Amino acid sequence: MDKNLQNLVFAIDIGGTYTKIGLVNKNGLVIESYRFSTDAKLPYNIFLEKLSKEIHKLIKPNTHSIEAVGIGAPNASYITGKMISPPNFVWGANVAIRQDIEQLLKLPTYITNDANAAALGELYFGSGKSMVNFVVLTLGTGLGSGIINDGKLIYGQYGMAGELGHVNVFPDGRQCNCGLKGCLETYASVTGIKRTVFELLSNNNSESLLRSYSYDQLDGKIISDAAHQGDIIALKAFEVTAKILGRKIADTVAHLEPEAFILSGGLSHAGDLFIKPLKNYMEDNLFKAYKNKIKIILSNTTSSNSILGPAALALQELHKD
Ligand SMILES: [Zn+2]
């Protein structure tokens, strides 16, 4: 092989709003990257055509030697290569995206769900670099999670393991996008805390900066800015969210005994304001043997660059043997 060519992987992070593509080297250095609208509400073949055009703009055949492709996508299975009924997409119940992209690029192609990819990104390039047992929680529109056990991502029998967003918090609780009721992500996510804010506003007369926002206007940053300014409703909303999530991750500790939970996504940007009560509530619910050991830390990788996750997946597959 020509020594002047850089050996790279091609990474694709498919989100409900944007798709990010990029070239990444084995040290996690992003050589080129670019993002475009996913248009998840338009048919899947339109996305494929757009992706194909964008890929060919980014790849320069005589400069880059690409060895593999890694994809992170909502509800994607590592085993089947399909996205299974991704919420907020109109692409159907079984989207054979790995096969389609493999055909497009004619390279070995691997896929997993976005939060699993984020966990691999942390393991190879991020906050999890020095650890072998940890759980990544992406607290964005939903709650994604990826579990690293003994240095390996847990895929499960059918490739869909580690969906902490859909464990039950309250029987017959809030309606979840997945069809179930009372799922953790309906409380512990940006969407979840928005729902909590509106519940608190309707049940309290307290003055709040948040009263002037409509549901669609409100986002995680507005809520955390208000909390930092001492807004009672915003602070209470973080407290409620931390209590529910803290209790559930204490259960996760009993299953896995991770060294740490690594948080990313909109909710995590509140920092200590959220992490301190979260840690306290987790500790309150831990079995004695686990107390004062489990860390809760912020991601230093995936929130800054979401393509590092799928890049880590491709690199891991290349160096499997
Ligand atoms: Zn659910």
Tab-separated table of C-alpha atoms and ligand atoms in Angstrom:
chain	number	residue	atom	x	y	z
A	1	MET	CA	0.000	0.000	0.000
A	2	ASP	CA	1.136	3.549	-0.745
A	3	LYS	CA	2.687	4.906	2.442
A	4	ASN	CA	1.467	8.412	1.716
A	5	LEU	CA	-2.105	7.276	1.945
A	6	GLN	CA	-3.662	7.651	5.364
A	7	ASN	CA	-5.474	4.581	6.607
A	8	LEU	CA	-8.844	5.749	7.793
A	9	VAL	CA	-12.344	4.660	8.650
A	10	PHE	CA	-15.485	6.306	7.380
A	11	ALA	CA	-17.972	7.146	10.142
A	12	ILE	CA	-21.675	7.903	9.793
A	13	ASP	CA	-23.831	9.132	12.670
A	14	ILE	CA	-27.498	9.180	11.726
A	15	GLY	CA	-29.658	11.332	13.975
A	16	GLY	CA	-33.306	12.350	13.792
A	17	THR	CA	-32.305	15.863	12.694
A	18	TYR	CA	-28.775	15.685	11.271
A	19	THR	CA	-26.528	13.056	9.760
A	20	LYS	CA	-22.850	13.560	10.314
A	21	ILE	CA	-20.240	11.870	8.141
A	22	GLY	CA	-16.494	11.942	8.469
A	23	LEU	CA	-13.079	10.405	8.033
A	24	VAL	CA	-11.292	9.402	11.217
A	25	ASN	CA	-7.843	7.916	11.788
A	26	LYS	CA	-6.946	5.196	14.274
A	27	ASN	CA	-6.092	7.746	16.978
A	28	GLY	CA	-9.527	9.308	16.834
A	29	LEU	CA	-8.380	12.314	14.832
A	30	VAL	CA	-11.197	13.609	12.638
A	31	ILE	CA	-9.644	14.366	9.234
A	32	GLU	CA	-12.770	15.662	7.548
A	33	SER	CA	-16.375	15.846	8.615
A	34	TYR	CA	-19.586	17.268	7.366
A	35	ARG	CA	-23.224	17.255	8.426
A	36	PHE	CA	-26.492	17.509	6.541
A	37	SER	CA	-30.216	17.273	7.327
A	38	THR	CA	-31.381	13.689	7.676
A	39	ASP	CA	-34.909	14.582	6.510
A	40	ALA	CA	-36.259	11.671	8.538
A	41	LYS	CA	-39.782	12.613	7.523
A	42	LEU	CA	-39.022	12.012	3.835
A	43	PRO	CA	-38.764	8.547	2.239
A	44	TYR	CA	-35.638	6.468	2.917
A	45	ASN	CA	-34.499	6.364	-0.737
A	46	ILE	CA	-34.183	10.171	-0.715
A	47	PHE	CA	-31.843	9.899	2.273
A	48	LEU	CA	-29.742	7.259	0.468
A	49	GLU	CA	-29.381	9.428	-2.627
A	50	LYS	CA	-28.341	12.401	-0.523
A	51	LEU	CA	-25.900	10.304	1.517
A	52	SER	CA	-24.313	8.949	-1.648
A	53	LYS	CA	-23.721	12.482	-2.988
A	54	GLU	CA	-22.294	13.737	0.318
A	55	ILE	CA	-19.990	10.734	0.676
A	56	HIS	CA	-18.509	11.276	-2.764
A	57	LYS	CA	-17.887	14.929	-1.977
A	58	LEU	CA	-15.918	13.968	1.134
A	59	ILE	CA	-13.872	11.024	-0.100
A	60	LYS	CA	-10.885	11.861	-2.266
A	61	PRO	CA	-9.805	8.573	-3.894
A	62	ASN	CA	-6.104	9.355	-4.288
A	63	THR	CA	-5.633	10.819	-0.828
A	64	HIS	CA	-7.595	8.581	1.464
A	65	SER	CA	-7.368	4.847	1.942
A	66	ILE	CA	-10.527	3.816	3.745
A	67	GLU	CA	-10.594	0.418	5.409
A	68	ALA	CA	-14.076	0.150	6.874
A	69	VAL	CA	-17.317	1.975	7.581
A	70	GLY	CA	-18.953	2.407	11.001
A	71	ILE	CA	-22.547	3.565	11.431
A	72	GLY	CA	-24.429	4.691	14.525
A	73	ALA	CA	-28.197	4.979	14.080
A	74	PRO	CA	-31.331	4.945	16.232
A	75	ASN	CA	-32.711	1.452	16.969
A	76	ALA	CA	-30.042	-0.207	14.825
A	77	SER	CA	-29.028	-3.813	15.442
A	78	TYR	CA	-25.393	-4.854	15.158
A	79	ILE	CA	-26.528	-8.405	14.382
A	80	THR	CA	-29.137	-7.812	11.666
A	81	GLY	CA	-27.785	-4.513	10.305
A	82	LYS	CA	-31.291	-3.065	10.338
A	83	MET	CA	-32.947	-0.093	12.008
A	84	ILE	CA	-36.065	-1.455	13.697
A	85	SER	CA	-38.960	1.059	13.654
A	86	PRO	CA	-36.816	4.083	14.526
A	87	PRO	CA	-39.071	6.663	16.234
A	88	ASN	CA	-39.420	10.008	14.392
A	89	PHE	CA	-38.394	8.403	11.077
A	90	VAL	CA	-40.847	7.445	8.318
A	91	TRP	CA	-38.440	4.894	6.835
A	92	GLY	CA	-40.436	1.810	7.838
A	93	ALA	CA	-40.158	-0.971	10.383
A	94	ASN	CA	-37.106	-2.761	8.955
A	95	VAL	CA	-34.542	-0.499	7.321
A	96	ALA	CA	-31.671	-2.551	5.866
A	97	ILE	CA	-29.268	0.337	6.184
A	98	ARG	CA	-25.999	-1.548	6.744
A	99	GLN	CA	-26.484	-3.579	3.574
A	100	ASP	CA	-27.416	-0.484	1.574
A	101	ILE	CA	-24.390	1.521	2.716
A	102	GLU	CA	-22.105	-1.484	2.199
A	103	GLN	CA	-23.276	-1.584	-1.419
A	104	LEU	CA	-22.791	2.131	-1.809
A	105	LEU	CA	-19.223	2.191	-0.502
A	106	LYS	CA	-18.097	-1.376	-1.327
A	107	LEU	CA	-16.305	-1.608	2.032
A	108	PRO	CA	-16.791	-3.745	5.162
A	109	THR	CA	-19.589	-1.961	7.034
A	110	TYR	CA	-20.704	-2.239	10.666
A	111	ILE	CA	-23.632	-0.714	12.496
A	112	THR	CA	-24.944	-0.398	16.007
A	113	ASN	CA	-27.385	1.902	17.735
A	114	ASP	CA	-26.226	5.457	18.389
A	115	ALA	CA	-25.796	5.073	22.156
A	116	ASN	CA	-23.820	1.819	21.770
A	117	ALA	CA	-21.577	3.605	19.296
A	118	ALA	CA	-21.174	6.443	21.816
A	119	ALA	CA	-20.054	3.879	24.425
A	120	LEU	CA	-17.365	2.577	22.036
A	121	GLY	CA	-16.306	6.175	21.365
A	122	GLU	CA	-15.781	6.677	25.105
A	123	LEU	CA	-13.898	3.366	25.385
A	124	TYR	CA	-11.402	4.163	22.629
A	125	PHE	CA	-11.114	7.951	22.672
A	126	GLY	CA	-12.961	9.432	25.634
A	127	SER	CA	-13.775	9.425	29.325
A	128	GLY	CA	-13.825	5.621	29.363
A	129	LYS	CA	-10.315	5.171	27.967
A	130	SER	CA	-8.851	3.982	31.264
A	131	MET	CA	-11.865	1.835	32.220
A	132	VAL	CA	-13.217	-1.566	31.209
A	133	ASN	CA	-16.614	-1.494	32.965
A	134	PHE	CA	-18.889	1.495	32.428
A	135	VAL	CA	-22.299	2.591	31.183
A	136	VAL	CA	-22.859	5.519	28.825
A	137	LEU	CA	-26.127	7.423	29.095
A	138	THR	CA	-27.014	9.848	26.323
A	139	LEU	CA	-29.626	12.198	27.735
A	140	GLY	CA	-30.982	13.967	24.682
A	141	THR	CA	-34.392	13.828	23.000
A	142	GLY	CA	-34.569	10.294	24.385
A	143	LEU	CA	-32.375	8.296	26.753
A	144	GLY	CA	-29.848	6.088	24.987
A	145	SER	CA	-27.453	3.758	26.725
A	146	GLY	CA	-24.474	1.573	25.930
A	147	ILE	CA	-22.868	-0.914	28.301
A	148	ILE	CA	-19.168	-1.762	28.278
A	149	ASN	CA	-18.399	-4.884	30.292
A	150	ASP	CA	-14.866	-6.232	30.594
A	151	GLY	CA	-13.806	-3.929	27.731
A	152	LYS	CA	-16.541	-5.114	25.382
A	153	LEU	CA	-19.833	-3.645	24.302
A	154	ILE	CA	-22.753	-5.827	25.357
A	155	TYR	CA	-24.816	-6.592	22.240
A	156	GLY	CA	-27.117	-9.314	23.580
A	157	GLN	CA	-28.496	-12.220	21.593
A	158	TYR	CA	-30.150	-10.128	18.864
A	159	GLY	CA	-27.999	-6.994	18.991
A	160	MET	CA	-30.317	-4.773	21.006
A	161	ALA	CA	-29.026	-5.113	24.597
A	162	GLY	CA	-28.824	-2.204	27.014
A	163	GLU	CA	-31.971	-0.153	26.366
A	164	LEU	CA	-32.147	1.508	29.777
A	165	GLY	CA	-34.428	4.205	28.353
A	166	HIS	CA	-37.264	1.689	28.275
A	167	VAL	CA	-37.076	0.190	31.754
A	168	ASN	CA	-40.222	0.971	33.701
A	169	VAL	CA	-40.292	3.736	36.287
A	170	PHE	CA	-44.014	4.017	37.022
A	171	PRO	CA	-46.582	1.424	35.916
A	172	ASP	CA	-49.121	3.268	33.740
A	173	GLY	CA	-46.875	6.338	33.826
A	174	ARG	CA	-46.164	8.706	30.959
A	175	GLN	CA	-46.802	7.485	27.426
A	176	CYS	CA	-43.520	6.621	25.664
A	177	ASN	CA	-42.837	6.800	21.909
A	178	CYS	CA	-42.128	3.056	22.025
A	179	GLY	CA	-45.757	2.244	22.866
A	180	LEU	CA	-45.118	1.372	26.531
A	181	LYS	CA	-46.051	3.557	29.484
A	182	GLY	CA	-43.825	4.834	32.261
A	183	CYS	CA	-40.454	4.305	30.514
A	184	LEU	CA	-37.389	5.948	32.065
A	185	GLU	CA	-36.788	8.143	28.994
A	186	THR	CA	-40.181	9.826	29.407
A	187	TYR	CA	-38.719	11.298	32.641
A	188	ALA	CA	-34.931	11.310	32.270
A	189	SER	CA	-34.196	13.021	28.944
A	190	VAL	CA	-34.578	16.553	27.596
A	191	THR	CA	-38.109	15.670	26.502
A	192	GLY	CA	-38.756	14.141	29.939
A	193	ILE	CA	-37.619	17.192	31.891
A	194	LYS	CA	-39.731	19.427	29.620
A	195	ARG	CA	-42.766	17.321	30.521
A	196	THR	CA	-41.817	17.640	34.204
A	197	VAL	CA	-41.452	21.430	33.914
A	198	PHE	CA	-44.950	21.737	32.447
A	199	GLU	CA	-46.409	19.482	35.153
A	200	LEU	CA	-44.728	21.596	37.843
A	201	LEU	CA	-45.899	24.841	36.239
A	202	SER	CA	-49.497	23.658	36.203
A	203	ASN	CA	-49.357	22.466	39.830
A	204	ASN	CA	-47.546	25.489	41.304
A	205	ASN	CA	-48.193	29.201	41.467
A	206	SER	CA	-44.515	30.070	41.885
A	207	GLU	CA	-43.094	32.660	39.575
A	208	SER	CA	-40.827	31.144	36.978
A	209	LEU	CA	-38.808	32.277	34.006
A	210	LEU	CA	-40.108	29.187	32.248
A	211	ARG	CA	-43.740	30.347	32.190
A	212	SER	CA	-43.147	32.438	29.078
A	213	TYR	CA	-42.084	29.491	26.906
A	214	SER	CA	-44.279	27.214	24.816
A	215	TYR	CA	-43.552	23.479	24.901
A	216	ASP	CA	-41.823	23.634	21.516
A	217	GLN	CA	-39.685	26.628	22.486
A	218	LEU	CA	-38.415	25.088	25.702
A	219	ASP	CA	-35.138	23.161	25.548
A	220	GLY	CA	-32.545	21.703	27.899
A	221	LYS	CA	-30.362	24.814	27.785
A	222	ILE	CA	-33.202	27.157	28.721
A	223	ILE	CA	-34.114	24.934	31.682
A	224	SER	CA	-30.543	24.644	32.925
A	225	ASP	CA	-29.892	28.395	32.464
A	226	ALA	CA	-33.018	29.091	34.543
A	227	ALA	CA	-31.868	26.625	37.216
A	228	HIS	CA	-28.457	28.309	37.376
A	229	GLN	CA	-30.308	31.593	38.001
A	230	GLY	CA	-32.126	29.991	40.947
A	231	ASP	CA	-35.498	29.486	39.246
A	232	ILE	CA	-37.577	27.354	41.631
A	233	ILE	CA	-39.431	25.375	38.950
A	234	ALA	CA	-36.259	24.645	36.969
A	235	LEU	CA	-34.396	23.530	40.101
A	236	LYS	CA	-37.313	21.330	41.134
A	237	ALA	CA	-37.459	19.799	37.642
A	238	PHE	CA	-33.781	18.781	37.897
A	239	GLU	CA	-34.401	17.407	41.374
A	240	VAL	CA	-37.353	15.273	40.206
A	241	THR	CA	-35.366	14.028	37.191
A	242	ALA	CA	-32.291	13.225	39.292
A	243	LYS	CA	-34.408	11.300	41.802
A	244	ILE	CA	-36.004	9.076	39.154
A	245	LEU	CA	-32.775	8.475	37.218
A	246	GLY	CA	-30.737	7.985	40.403
A	247	ARG	CA	-33.067	5.232	41.558
A	248	LYS	CA	-32.939	3.433	38.236
A	249	ILE	CA	-29.179	3.581	37.807
A	250	ALA	CA	-28.867	2.117	41.307
A	251	ASP	CA	-30.695	-0.904	39.827
A	252	THR	CA	-28.226	-0.913	36.933
A	253	VAL	CA	-25.353	-1.001	39.441
A	254	ALA	CA	-26.872	-4.132	40.987
A	255	HIS	CA	-26.874	-5.768	37.529
A	256	LEU	CA	-23.452	-4.687	36.313
A	257	GLU	CA	-21.340	-2.998	39.002
A	258	PRO	CA	-19.787	-0.511	36.562
A	259	GLU	CA	-16.871	1.693	37.560
A	260	ALA	CA	-18.743	4.733	36.236
A	261	PHE	CA	-21.722	6.167	34.414
A	262	ILE	CA	-20.641	8.552	31.665
A	263	LEU	CA	-23.259	11.155	30.772
A	264	SER	CA	-23.667	13.070	27.538
A	265	GLY	CA	-26.434	14.970	25.748
A	266	GLY	CA	-28.512	18.062	26.500
A	267	LEU	CA	-29.406	17.213	30.103
A	268	SER	CA	-25.808	16.570	31.106
A	269	HIS	CA	-24.874	20.143	30.155
A	270	ALA	CA	-26.436	21.294	33.428
A	271	GLY	CA	-23.288	19.864	35.084
A	272	ASP	CA	-23.103	19.682	38.888
A	273	LEU	CA	-26.581	21.041	39.225
A	274	PHE	CA	-27.805	17.715	37.897
A	275	ILE	CA	-24.926	15.372	38.688
A	276	LYS	CA	-24.754	16.115	42.433
A	277	PRO	CA	-28.399	15.249	43.216
A	278	LEU	CA	-28.194	12.340	40.760
A	279	LYS	CA	-25.234	10.880	42.638
A	280	ASN	CA	-26.961	11.391	46.008
A	281	TYR	CA	-30.133	9.654	44.853
A	282	MET	CA	-28.137	6.810	43.345
A	283	GLU	CA	-26.195	6.362	46.604
A	284	ASP	CA	-29.454	6.372	48.634
A	285	ASN	CA	-30.676	3.414	46.627
A	286	LEU	CA	-27.504	1.356	46.387
A	287	PHE	CA	-26.986	-1.988	48.018
A	288	LYS	CA	-24.322	-1.619	50.727
A	289	ALA	CA	-21.582	-3.428	48.827
A	290	TYR	CA	-21.660	-0.782	46.076
A	291	LYS	CA	-21.747	2.392	48.156
A	292	ASN	CA	-19.223	5.216	47.606
A	293	LYS	CA	-17.540	3.483	44.690
A	294	ILE	CA	-19.490	4.256	41.537
A	295	LYS	CA	-18.553	7.431	39.662
A	296	ILE	CA	-20.852	9.656	37.604
A	297	ILE	CA	-18.861	11.720	35.115
A	298	LEU	CA	-19.384	13.803	32.002
A	299	SER	CA	-18.406	12.633	28.533
A	300	ASN	CA	-15.483	14.425	26.987
A	301	THR	CA	-15.921	12.829	23.581
A	302	THR	CA	-19.260	11.984	22.110
A	303	SER	CA	-20.966	15.205	23.009
A	304	SER	CA	-18.228	17.096	21.200
A	305	ASN	CA	-18.042	14.795	18.221
A	306	SER	CA	-20.680	12.187	17.544
A	307	ILE	CA	-18.814	10.508	14.661
A	308	LEU	CA	-16.119	9.193	17.018
A	309	GLY	CA	-18.560	6.514	18.205
A	310	PRO	CA	-19.215	4.926	14.805
A	311	ALA	CA	-15.510	5.404	13.973
A	312	ALA	CA	-14.584	3.398	17.092
A	313	LEU	CA	-16.980	0.649	15.997
A	314	ALA	CA	-15.282	0.340	12.597
A	315	LEU	CA	-11.792	0.393	14.144
A	316	GLN	CA	-12.731	-2.230	16.711
A	317	GLU	CA	-14.057	-4.547	14.005
A	318	LEU	CA	-10.889	-4.093	11.919
A	319	HIS	CA	-8.661	-5.097	14.821
A	320	LYS	CA	-10.799	-7.877	16.192
A	321	ASP	CA	-8.407	-10.758	15.585
B	1	ZN	ZN	-40.366	3.308	26.013
